[in-house]
RNA sequence: GGGCCCAUAGCUCAGCCGGUAGAGCAGCGGCCUUUUAAGCCGUUGGUCGCGAGUUCGAAUCUCGCUGGGCUCACCA
């Protein structure tokens, strides 16, 4: 079998093919020379005294004379990202996690071996520099090197210095190279971390408890999605990778943790797109004695504060739109949306035959309508009307939801874990937050009536039997948990990747995931 | 899965009305002790994604395959 063959040599030892071979060979020769010079290969005895940012801070605002008098010594380490060489001196730009600083290595200041090391340096090498701070003719704070060492030789050359690495596939496959050469990429992932830190602090400050629940589930639930399957050998047990943590988090609310949240991965075995990665990061949080209305207020506050924190303002640019988190978010019920953008009358929302006319007129395909109705054989005409109305909603209403919008009051029939509206049991107390026509969050007042939950699970099982691959399974233990008493609770899930996309302007989810799933390299 | 587009040096890209491959950066050699996209002179480097076909001759035209991008479908 071809699949069992080892990958080509070049895949295991990058660079050992074609002309690249020559570049790698040259660098390995230099590495050997350095080894001879230092008597060590991959030395690890260099000790930095500070980060680059600390060195920059130490010289901040001090002129050349002051620096000369103070003779501030620093030892920094990092990657060489640029070299300006002269015959008997060189400027090298060194970057660590905190920043970039320039070092100046001058032949009549350092010993012969040190100067030799300089000549054996390539862009991309990891070096250590010890020296004193001074200012160059152009007033740039620079380290006058007394000690200069190559700590790790880069055997493979880096991409070109001002175009960087452009090819998106290469950037995803070799994220390490992308991060070395593309500042925008580093900025995106710093922002990602900051988003997660902000969300965490926001909830911590409001007495939410961060918890971890299983990612391997024996029963499928918490969302409508197709799962990944796996197997535990010792227990001889089939398991799903979780599609949502929801049911476990609500068990914790039953247990008395009134406010909980979890930030981690969900896995859904569905198509890939610029908005979907098979594993994605979601925050789910639950608050007892609250309703979905409370969560709308909380979510507005969160998004506004997040924008201010990571962008310094309430707006962000996305797909040519300026999204503003400053004003109160629009609130639009599903039924009102259908009336406003899709020509629905009130009567169309109660009769499946009338609804079907409007849905088809909206451009939904008959096949799609039939597919949806097939899974709802026993539902009422109202439920069916609402269910197929959602198809028209996706097609005709979502494109209008550019500014942050809470879409509210979803059909109960597609919301098996949500609390029914007191005023209309065919609808539920639920909202989804749309921004730039994308669903970013999903929240609802939780269904805490165990008998109703039983019926909803039964409906899911019926749909599954009818061929709905995304229907939930009946979770008996979850229903049992409800019989011990779940307080009135509201819960929400926010897609972190999509929030990061919004905050960074990235239009592809793969650009905000460090290592997105890719096909194996040919 | 459908449609459209892309794949040429380590990187960024030209070349594509068929005549056997080019630039910049990187590299190598030389000059240069305050440069910062440093500069000047010289120079190495390519199975033009893979496989067939058409042709005297294919990076270029045709078909297939692989990988990728956009888009539609599926999907939160």
Coordinates of C-alpha atoms (C1' of nucleotides) in Angstrom, one line a residue:
Chain A
X1 CA 0.0 0.0 0.0
X2 CA 1.3 3.4 -0.9
X3 CA -0.1 4.8 2.3
X4 CA 2.3 2.7 4.3
X5 CA 5.4 4.1 2.5
X6 CA 7.5 6.5 4.4
X7 CA 7.1 10.1 3.3
X8 CA 9.8 11.4 1.0
X9 CA 13.0 12.3 2.7
X10 CA 12.4 16.0 2.1
X11 CA 9.3 15.8 4.3
X12 CA 11.2 14.4 7.2
X13 CA 14.4 16.5 6.8
X14 CA 13.1 19.7 5.2
X15 CA 15.3 21.1 2.6
X16 CA 17.0 18.0 1.4
X17 CA 15.9 18.3 -2.2
X18 CA 16.7 20.3 -5.2
X19 CA 18.4 23.6 -4.9
X20 CA 17.2 23.9 -1.3
X21 CA 19.6 21.1 -0.6
X22 CA 22.4 23.5 -1.4
X23 CA 21.2 26.2 0.9
X24 CA 20.8 23.7 3.7
X25 CA 24.2 22.2 3.1
X26 CA 25.8 25.6 3.3
X27 CA 24.1 26.3 6.6
X28 CA 25.1 22.9 8.0
X29 CA 28.7 23.6 7.0
X30 CA 28.5 26.8 9.0
X31 CA 27.0 24.9 11.9
X32 CA 29.9 22.5 11.8
X33 CA 32.3 25.5 11.9
X34 CA 30.5 27.0 14.8
X35 CA 30.7 23.7 16.6
X36 CA 34.5 23.6 16.1
X37 CA 34.8 27.2 17.3
X38 CA 32.7 26.7 20.4
X39 CA 33.3 23.0 21.1
X40 CA 29.6 22.6 21.6
X41 CA 26.6 21.7 19.4
X42 CA 23.3 23.3 20.3
X43 CA 24.8 25.0 23.4
X44 CA 22.3 25.7 26.2
X45 CA 24.5 27.6 28.7
X46 CA 23.8 31.1 27.6
X47 CA 21.9 33.0 30.2
X48 CA 19.7 36.0 29.3
X49 CA 19.4 38.8 31.8
X50 CA 16.2 40.2 30.5
X51 CA 13.7 40.2 27.7
X52 CA 14.2 42.5 24.8
X53 CA 11.4 44.7 26.0
X54 CA 13.2 45.2 29.3
X55 CA 16.4 46.2 27.5
X56 CA 14.4 48.7 25.4
X57 CA 12.8 50.0 28.5
X58 CA 16.2 50.4 30.2
X59 CA 17.4 52.7 27.5
X60 CA 14.1 54.5 27.0
X61 CA 14.5 58.3 26.8
X62 CA 18.3 58.2 27.5
X63 CA 20.6 59.9 25.1
X64 CA 23.9 58.6 24.0
X65 CA 25.9 60.4 26.6
X66 CA 23.8 59.2 29.4
X67 CA 23.9 55.6 28.1
X68 CA 27.7 55.9 27.8
X69 CA 28.0 57.0 31.4
X70 CA 25.6 54.4 32.8
X71 CA 27.1 51.5 30.8
X72 CA 23.9 49.4 31.2
X73 CA 24.7 45.8 30.5
X74 CA 22.0 43.4 29.1
X75 CA 22.0 39.9 27.8
X76 CA 19.2 39.0 25.5
X77 CA 18.5 36.0 23.2
X78 CA 16.2 35.6 20.2
X79 CA 16.0 35.0 16.5
X80 CA 18.0 37.0 14.0
X81 CA 15.5 38.6 11.7
X82 CA 17.8 40.9 9.7
X83 CA 21.5 41.4 9.2
X84 CA 23.2 44.5 7.8
X85 CA 26.8 43.4 7.4
X86 CA 29.9 45.5 6.6
X87 CA 33.4 44.2 6.3
X88 CA 34.4 44.6 9.9
X89 CA 31.1 45.2 11.7
X90 CA 27.5 44.2 11.5
X91 CA 24.1 45.2 12.7
X92 CA 21.8 42.3 13.5
X93 CA 18.2 42.6 14.5
X94 CA 17.2 40.1 17.2
X95 CA 13.6 39.4 18.2
X96 CA 12.2 37.5 21.2
X97 CA 8.7 37.1 22.4
X98 CA 8.6 40.6 23.8
X99 CA 10.1 42.7 21.0
X100 CA 13.0 43.4 18.6
X101 CA 16.3 45.1 19.3
X102 CA 19.4 45.8 17.3
X103 CA 22.8 44.6 18.2
X104 CA 26.1 46.0 16.8
X105 CA 29.1 43.6 16.6
X106 CA 32.3 45.4 15.8
X107 CA 35.5 43.7 15.0
X108 CA 37.8 45.8 17.2
X109 CA 35.5 45.4 20.2
X110 CA 35.1 41.6 20.3
X111 CA 37.6 38.8 20.1
X112 CA 38.4 36.9 16.9
X113 CA 36.2 33.9 17.7
X114 CA 33.2 36.1 18.3
X115 CA 33.7 37.9 15.1
X116 CA 34.0 34.6 13.3
X117 CA 30.6 33.5 14.9
X118 CA 29.1 36.7 13.4
X119 CA 30.3 35.7 9.9
X120 CA 28.8 32.3 10.3
X121 CA 25.4 33.8 11.3
X122 CA 22.4 33.5 8.9
X123 CA 19.0 35.2 9.2
X124 CA 16.8 32.8 11.2
X125 CA 19.5 31.7 13.6
X126 CA 18.8 31.9 17.4
X127 CA 21.5 33.9 19.1
X128 CA 22.5 35.3 22.4
X129 CA 24.0 38.8 22.8
X130 CA 25.5 40.4 25.8
X131 CA 26.6 44.0 25.7
X132 CA 26.0 47.6 26.7
X133 CA 23.3 49.9 25.5
X134 CA 24.2 52.8 23.2
X135 CA 22.5 54.9 20.5
X136 CA 23.5 54.8 16.9
X137 CA 23.9 57.8 14.6
X138 CA 20.2 57.5 13.7
X139 CA 19.3 57.4 17.5
X140 CA 18.3 53.8 17.6
X141 CA 18.9 52.1 20.9
X142 CA 21.3 49.3 20.2
X143 CA 23.4 46.7 22.1
X144 CA 27.1 47.1 21.6
X145 CA 28.0 43.4 21.7
X146 CA 30.8 42.1 23.9
X147 CA 29.6 38.5 23.7
X148 CA 27.8 37.1 20.7
X149 CA 26.9 33.4 20.3
X150 CA 24.8 31.3 17.9
X151 CA 22.7 29.1 20.2
X152 CA 20.7 27.3 17.5
X153 CA 21.6 27.3 13.8
X154 CA 18.6 27.5 11.5
X155 CA 19.4 24.9 8.9
X156 CA 16.5 25.9 6.7
X157 CA 16.3 29.4 5.2
X158 CA 13.4 31.7 6.1
X159 CA 11.0 33.1 3.5
X160 CA 11.8 36.4 2.0
X161 CA 12.0 39.3 4.3
X162 CA 9.4 41.8 3.1
X163 CA 6.8 39.7 1.4
X164 CA 6.9 37.0 4.0
X165 CA 5.1 33.8 3.5
X166 CA 1.9 34.4 1.5
X167 CA 0.7 31.0 0.5
X168 CA -2.2 30.2 2.8
X169 CA -1.7 26.5 2.8
X170 CA 1.9 26.8 3.7
X171 CA 1.1 29.3 6.5
X172 CA -1.4 26.8 7.9
X173 CA 0.8 23.7 7.5
X174 CA 3.9 25.4 8.8
X175 CA 2.5 27.8 11.3
X176 CA 5.9 28.1 13.0
X177 CA 7.3 29.7 9.9
X178 CA 4.2 31.9 9.5
X179 CA 4.7 33.1 13.0
X180 CA 8.3 33.9 12.5
X181 CA 7.9 35.9 9.4
X182 CA 4.4 37.4 9.5
X183 CA 3.7 40.0 12.1
X184 CA 0.0 40.1 11.3
X185 CA -0.2 36.4 12.1
X186 CA 1.5 36.9 15.5
X187 CA -0.9 39.8 16.2
X188 CA -4.0 37.6 15.4
X189 CA -3.0 35.0 17.9
X190 CA -2.1 37.5 20.5
X191 CA -5.5 38.9 20.1
X192 CA -7.0 35.4 20.3
X193 CA -5.4 34.9 23.6
X194 CA -6.5 38.3 24.8
X195 CA -10.1 37.5 23.8
X196 CA -10.1 34.4 25.9
X197 CA -8.4 36.1 28.8
X198 CA -11.0 38.9 28.7
X199 CA -14.0 36.5 28.6
X200 CA -12.5 34.5 31.5
X201 CA -12.0 37.5 33.6
X202 CA -15.5 38.9 32.7
X203 CA -17.1 35.7 34.1
X204 CA -14.7 35.2 37.0
X205 CA -15.5 38.8 38.1
X206 CA -19.2 37.8 38.2
X207 CA -18.7 34.8 40.4
X208 CA -18.8 32.2 37.6
X209 CA -16.8 29.0 38.4
X210 CA -14.7 27.7 35.6
X211 CA -15.0 23.9 35.3
X212 CA -14.0 21.1 33.0
X213 CA -16.5 18.5 31.9
X214 CA -15.9 15.3 29.8
X215 CA -14.9 15.6 26.1
X216 CA -15.6 12.0 25.5
X217 CA -19.3 11.3 25.8
X218 CA -21.1 8.0 25.9
X219 CA -24.3 9.7 24.8
X220 CA -24.7 12.3 22.1
X221 CA -26.4 15.5 23.2
X222 CA -26.4 19.3 23.8
X223 CA -26.6 20.2 20.2
X224 CA -27.7 19.0 16.8
X225 CA -24.7 17.9 15.0
X226 CA -22.9 14.8 13.6
X227 CA -20.3 13.5 15.9
X228 CA -16.8 12.0 15.7
X229 CA -16.7 8.5 17.2
X230 CA -14.0 6.8 19.1
X231 CA -13.5 3.7 21.3
X232 CA -12.2 2.9 24.7
X233 CA -10.4 -0.4 24.6
X234 CA -10.3 -1.4 28.3
X235 CA -14.0 -0.7 28.7
X236 CA -14.8 -1.8 25.2
X237 CA -17.0 1.2 25.0
X238 CA -17.9 3.4 22.0
X239 CA -17.6 7.1 22.7
X240 CA -18.4 10.4 21.0
X241 CA -16.1 13.4 21.0
X242 CA -18.4 16.0 22.5
X243 CA -20.4 18.2 20.3
X244 CA -21.3 20.5 23.3
X245 CA -20.7 20.5 27.0
X246 CA -24.2 21.7 27.7
X247 CA -25.8 18.7 29.5
X248 CA -22.8 18.3 31.9
X249 CA -22.7 21.9 32.8
X250 CA -26.4 21.9 33.7
X251 CA -25.8 18.8 35.9
X252 CA -23.4 21.0 37.8
X253 CA -26.1 23.7 38.3
X254 CA -28.3 20.9 39.7
X255 CA -25.3 20.2 42.0
X256 CA -25.3 23.7 43.4
X257 CA -22.7 25.5 41.3
X258 CA -25.1 28.2 40.3
X259 CA -22.8 29.9 37.9
X260 CA -20.4 27.8 35.8
X261 CA -18.5 28.1 32.5
X262 CA -16.2 26.1 30.4
X263 CA -14.0 27.2 27.6
X264 CA -12.8 24.4 25.4
X265 CA -13.1 22.5 22.2
X266 CA -16.2 21.0 20.6
X267 CA -16.0 18.5 17.7
X268 CA -18.4 18.3 14.9
X269 CA -18.0 15.9 12.0
X270 CA -19.3 18.1 9.3
X271 CA -18.2 20.0 6.3
X272 CA -15.3 22.4 6.4
X273 CA -15.7 26.0 5.3
X274 CA -14.3 29.4 6.0
X275 CA -16.5 29.5 9.1
X276 CA -16.3 25.8 10.2
X277 CA -13.4 23.9 11.6
X278 CA -14.1 20.3 12.9
X279 CA -12.8 21.3 16.3
X280 CA -13.6 24.7 17.5
X281 CA -13.5 26.6 20.7
X282 CA -16.7 27.5 22.5
X283 CA -17.4 29.1 25.8
X284 CA -20.6 27.9 27.5
X285 CA -21.8 29.5 30.6
X286 CA -24.9 29.0 32.8
X287 CA -26.4 31.2 35.4
X288 CA -29.1 30.1 37.8
X289 CA -32.0 32.4 38.6
X290 CA -31.6 34.2 35.3
X291 CA -33.5 34.1 32.0
X292 CA -32.4 34.6 28.4
X293 CA -33.3 38.2 28.7
X294 CA -30.7 38.7 31.4
X295 CA -28.2 37.0 29.1
X296 CA -28.9 39.4 26.3
X297 CA -27.9 42.3 28.6
X298 CA -24.8 40.4 29.8
X299 CA -23.8 39.5 26.2
X300 CA -24.0 43.1 25.1
X301 CA -21.9 44.2 28.0
X302 CA -19.4 41.4 27.2
X303 CA -19.1 42.2 23.5
X304 CA -18.8 45.9 24.1
X305 CA -16.2 45.5 26.8
X306 CA -14.3 43.0 24.7
X307 CA -14.1 45.3 21.7
X308 CA -12.9 48.1 23.9
X309 CA -10.2 45.8 25.4
X310 CA -8.8 44.3 22.3
X311 CA -9.5 47.1 19.8
X312 CA -9.6 50.1 22.0
X313 CA -12.9 51.2 20.5
X314 CA -16.4 49.8 20.0
X315 CA -16.1 49.1 16.3
X316 CA -14.5 46.6 14.1
X317 CA -14.2 46.1 10.3
X318 CA -15.4 42.9 8.9
X319 CA -16.2 41.9 5.3
X320 CA -16.4 45.6 4.3
X321 CA -18.8 46.5 7.1
X322 CA -18.1 48.6 10.2
X323 CA -19.6 46.6 13.0
X324 CA -20.4 48.7 16.1
X325 CA -20.9 47.2 19.5
X326 CA -21.6 50.5 21.1
X327 CA -25.3 51.0 20.6
X328 CA -27.9 48.6 22.1
X329 CA -28.2 45.5 19.9
X330 CA -31.3 45.1 17.8
X331 CA -33.7 42.5 19.0
X332 CA -35.8 40.7 16.4
X333 CA -38.0 37.7 16.9
X334 CA -38.0 34.9 14.3
X335 CA -41.6 35.6 13.4
X336 CA -41.1 39.3 13.1
X337 CA -38.1 38.7 10.9
X338 CA -40.1 36.5 8.6
X339 CA -42.8 39.2 8.4
X340 CA -40.4 42.0 7.8
X341 CA -38.1 40.4 5.2
X342 CA -39.9 37.4 3.8
X343 CA -43.6 38.5 3.3
X344 CA -45.0 36.3 6.0
X345 CA -48.5 37.1 7.4
X346 CA -49.5 35.9 10.8
X347 CA -51.6 33.1 9.3
X348 CA -48.6 31.7 7.4
X349 CA -47.0 31.0 10.7
X350 CA -49.7 28.7 11.8
X351 CA -50.4 26.6 8.8
X352 CA -47.8 24.4 7.1
X353 CA -49.5 24.6 3.7
X354 CA -49.6 28.4 3.8
X355 CA -46.1 28.5 5.1
X356 CA -44.8 26.3 2.4
X357 CA -46.0 28.7 -0.3
X358 CA -44.1 31.5 1.3
X359 CA -41.0 29.4 2.0
X360 CA -40.8 28.2 -1.6
X361 CA -41.4 31.8 -2.8
X362 CA -38.4 32.8 -0.7
X363 CA -36.3 30.5 -2.8
X364 CA -36.0 27.5 -0.5
X365 CA -35.8 24.3 -2.6
X366 CA -38.7 21.8 -2.3
X367 CA -36.2 19.1 -1.5
X368 CA -35.1 21.0 1.6
X369 CA -38.6 21.6 2.7
X370 CA -39.4 17.9 2.3
X371 CA -36.3 16.9 4.2
X372 CA -37.3 19.1 7.1
X373 CA -40.9 17.9 7.2
X374 CA -39.8 14.3 7.0
X375 CA -38.2 14.5 10.4
X376 CA -41.4 16.1 11.9
X377 CA -44.0 13.6 10.8
X378 CA -45.9 13.7 14.1
X379 CA -45.6 17.5 14.7
X380 CA -48.5 20.0 14.6
X381 CA -49.2 22.1 11.6
X382 CA -47.9 25.1 13.6
X383 CA -44.6 23.4 14.5
X384 CA -44.1 22.4 10.9
X385 CA -44.9 25.9 9.7
X386 CA -42.3 27.3 12.1
X387 CA -39.7 24.7 11.2
X388 CA -39.8 25.3 7.5
X389 CA -40.1 29.1 8.2
X390 CA -36.5 28.8 9.6
X391 CA -35.3 27.7 6.2
X392 CA -36.6 31.0 4.7
X393 CA -35.2 32.9 7.7
X394 CA -31.7 31.6 7.0
X395 CA -32.0 32.6 3.3
X396 CA -33.8 35.9 3.5
X397 CA -33.4 37.3 7.0
X398 CA -29.8 36.5 8.0
X399 CA -28.3 38.6 5.2
X400 CA -29.8 41.7 6.8
X401 CA -28.3 41.0 10.2
X402 CA -25.0 42.9 9.8
X403 CA -25.0 44.9 13.0
X404 CA -25.2 42.9 16.2
X405 CA -28.7 41.5 16.5
X406 CA -30.4 39.2 18.9
X407 CA -32.8 36.9 17.0
X408 CA -35.3 35.7 19.6
X409 CA -38.2 33.3 20.2
X410 CA -37.2 30.3 18.2
X411 CA -39.6 27.4 17.3
X412 CA -39.8 24.9 20.2
X413 CA -39.6 22.0 17.7
X414 CA -36.0 22.8 16.8
X415 CA -35.0 23.7 20.4
X416 CA -35.2 20.5 22.5
X417 CA -33.4 21.9 25.5
X418 CA -35.1 25.3 25.8
X419 CA -37.9 26.5 28.0
X420 CA -41.2 27.1 26.3
X421 CA -42.5 30.6 26.2
X422 CA -45.2 31.2 28.8
X423 CA -47.2 33.2 26.2
X424 CA -46.8 30.6 23.4
X425 CA -45.6 27.1 24.1
X426 CA -44.8 26.5 20.4
X427 CA -41.9 29.0 20.8
X428 CA -39.0 29.1 23.3
X429 CA -37.2 31.7 25.4
X430 CA -34.1 31.6 23.2
X431 CA -31.9 33.9 21.2
X432 CA -29.0 33.7 18.8
X433 CA -26.7 36.6 18.4
X434 CA -25.9 37.5 14.8
X435 CA -23.1 39.7 13.7
X436 CA -22.0 40.3 10.1
X437 CA -24.7 37.7 9.0
X438 CA -23.0 35.0 11.1
X439 CA -24.3 33.2 14.1
X440 CA -22.0 34.0 17.0
X441 CA -23.9 32.9 20.1
X442 CA -26.8 30.8 21.1
X443 CA -28.6 31.1 24.4
X444 CA -31.8 30.2 26.1
X445 CA -33.7 29.9 29.3
X446 CA -33.1 26.2 30.2
X447 CA -35.8 23.6 30.1
X448 CA -36.0 22.4 33.7
X449 CA -39.2 20.4 33.6
X450 CA -38.1 16.8 33.5
X451 CA -41.4 15.5 32.0
X452 CA -41.2 18.0 29.1
X453 CA -37.6 17.2 28.6
X454 CA -38.5 13.5 28.4
X455 CA -41.0 14.3 25.6
X456 CA -38.5 16.5 23.8
X457 CA -35.9 13.7 23.8
X458 CA -38.5 11.3 22.6
X459 CA -39.2 13.6 19.7
X460 CA -35.4 13.7 19.0
X461 CA -35.3 9.9 19.0
X462 CA -38.2 9.9 16.5
X463 CA -36.4 12.3 14.3
X464 CA -33.3 10.2 14.5
X465 CA -35.3 7.1 13.6
X466 CA -36.7 9.0 10.6
X467 CA -33.2 9.6 9.4
X468 CA -32.1 12.9 11.1
X469 CA -28.3 12.3 11.5
X470 CA -28.0 15.3 13.8
X471 CA -30.7 14.5 16.3
X472 CA -29.8 14.1 19.9
X473 CA -29.9 10.9 21.8
X474 CA -32.1 10.2 24.8
X475 CA -30.0 11.0 27.9
X476 CA -31.7 9.3 30.8
X477 CA -29.2 10.4 33.4
X478 CA -29.7 14.0 32.4
X479 CA -33.5 13.7 32.8
X480 CA -32.8 12.0 36.2
X481 CA -30.7 15.0 37.1
X482 CA -33.6 17.3 36.3
X483 CA -35.8 15.3 38.7
X484 CA -33.5 16.4 41.5
X485 CA -34.3 20.0 40.6
X486 CA -32.5 22.4 38.2
X487 CA -33.1 26.0 39.3
X488 CA -34.6 28.3 36.8
X489 CA -31.4 28.8 34.7
X490 CA -30.2 30.5 31.5
X491 CA -27.3 29.3 29.5
X492 CA -25.3 30.5 26.5
X493 CA -22.6 29.4 24.1
X494 CA -20.4 31.7 22.2
X495 CA -18.2 30.6 19.3
X496 CA -14.8 32.0 20.3
X497 CA -13.2 31.4 16.9
X498 CA -15.9 33.5 15.3
X499 CA -15.5 36.3 17.9
X500 CA -11.8 36.3 17.2
X501 CA -12.5 36.5 13.4
X502 CA -14.7 39.6 14.1
X503 CA -12.1 41.3 16.3
X504 CA -9.2 40.7 14.0
X505 CA -11.0 41.1 10.6
X506 CA -9.9 37.6 9.5
X507 CA -12.5 36.2 7.1
X508 CA -11.4 32.6 7.3
X509 CA -11.6 30.6 10.5
X510 CA -8.4 28.9 9.7
X511 CA -6.6 32.1 10.1
X512 CA -7.5 32.3 13.7
X513 CA -6.8 28.7 14.6
X514 CA -3.1 27.9 15.1
X515 CA -3.2 24.5 13.6
X516 CA -6.4 24.1 11.5
X517 CA -7.3 20.6 10.3
X518 CA -5.7 20.0 6.8
X519 CA -5.5 17.1 4.6
X520 CA -2.3 15.1 5.0
X521 CA 0.6 16.5 3.0
X522 CA 1.0 14.8 -0.3
Chain B
rG1 C1' -20.3 16.6 -3.8
rG2 C1' -21.2 21.0 -8.1
rG3 C1' -19.1 25.6 -10.4
rC4 C1' -14.9 29.0 -11.1
rC5 C1' -9.7 29.9 -10.2
rC6 C1' -4.6 28.7 -8.7
rA7 C1' 0.2 25.4 -8.5
rU8 C1' 7.3 28.2 -12.2
rA9 C1' 14.2 29.0 -7.7
rG10 C1' 14.2 28.6 -0.3
rC11 C1' 10.4 33.1 -0.6
rU12 C1' 7.5 36.9 -3.6
rC13 C1' 6.4 36.8 -8.6
rA14 C1' 7.1 37.4 -14.3
rG15 C1' 7.1 34.2 -18.7
rC16 C1' 1.8 31.1 -21.1
rC17 C1' -0.7 33.3 -29.3
rG18 C1' 4.3 26.2 -28.6
rG19 C1' 11.0 26.8 -30.0
rU20 C1' 13.6 24.0 -24.1
rA21 C1' 13.1 29.5 -18.1
rG22 C1' 13.7 35.0 -15.9
rA23 C1' 13.7 39.2 -11.9
rG24 C1' 13.8 40.8 -6.9
rC25 C1' 15.0 39.0 -2.0
rA26 C1' 17.8 35.0 0.3
rG27 C1' 22.6 32.3 -0.7
rC28 C1' 27.9 32.2 -2.4
rG29 C1' 32.7 35.3 -3.6
rG30 C1' 34.7 40.5 -3.4
rC31 C1' 34.5 45.9 -1.3
rC32 C1' 32.6 48.5 2.9
rU33 C1' 33.6 49.8 11.1
rU34 C1' 26.6 53.6 12.6
rU35 C1' 23.2 50.2 8.9
rU36 C1' 17.9 49.7 9.3
rA37 C1' 13.8 47.1 2.4
rA38 C1' 22.0 49.6 3.3
rG39 C1' 24.9 50.0 -1.2
rC40 C1' 28.3 48.5 -5.4
rC41 C1' 30.7 44.4 -8.5
rG42 C1' 30.4 39.2 -9.7
rU43 C1' 27.8 34.5 -9.2
rU44 C1' 25.3 29.6 -7.8
rG45 C1' 20.5 27.8 -7.7
rG46 C1' 14.7 24.9 -11.4
rU47 C1' 12.0 17.0 -12.8
rC48 C1' 7.9 24.9 -14.5
rG49 C1' 2.6 20.1 -8.7
rC50 C1' 2.2 14.7 -10.7
rG51 C1' 0.8 11.4 -15.1
rA52 C1' -0.8 10.8 -19.9
rG53 C1' -1.9 12.9 -24.8
rU54 C1' -1.3 16.3 -29.2
rU55 C1' 3.3 18.0 -31.7
rC56 C1' 9.5 17.7 -35.0
rG57 C1' 9.3 20.4 -30.3
rA58 C1' 5.1 21.6 -24.3
rA59 C1' 6.1 25.8 -18.3
rU60 C1' 2.8 27.3 -22.5
rC61 C1' -2.4 23.4 -25.8
rU62 C1' -5.9 18.9 -24.2
rC63 C1' -7.4 15.1 -20.6
rG64 C1' -6.8 12.9 -15.9
rC65 C1' -4.9 13.0 -10.9
rU66 C1' -3.2 15.5 -6.3
rG67 C1' -3.2 19.7 -3.2
rG68 C1' -5.1 24.6 -2.3
rG69 C1' -8.4 29.2 -2.7
rC70 C1' -13.2 31.3 -3.6
rU71 C1' -18.3 29.9 -4.1
rC72 C1' -22.8 26.9 -3.9
rA73 C1' -24.8 22.7 -1.4
rC74 C1' -24.5 20.3 3.5
rC75 C1' -23.9 22.5 8.1
rA76 C1' -24.7 26.5 13.5

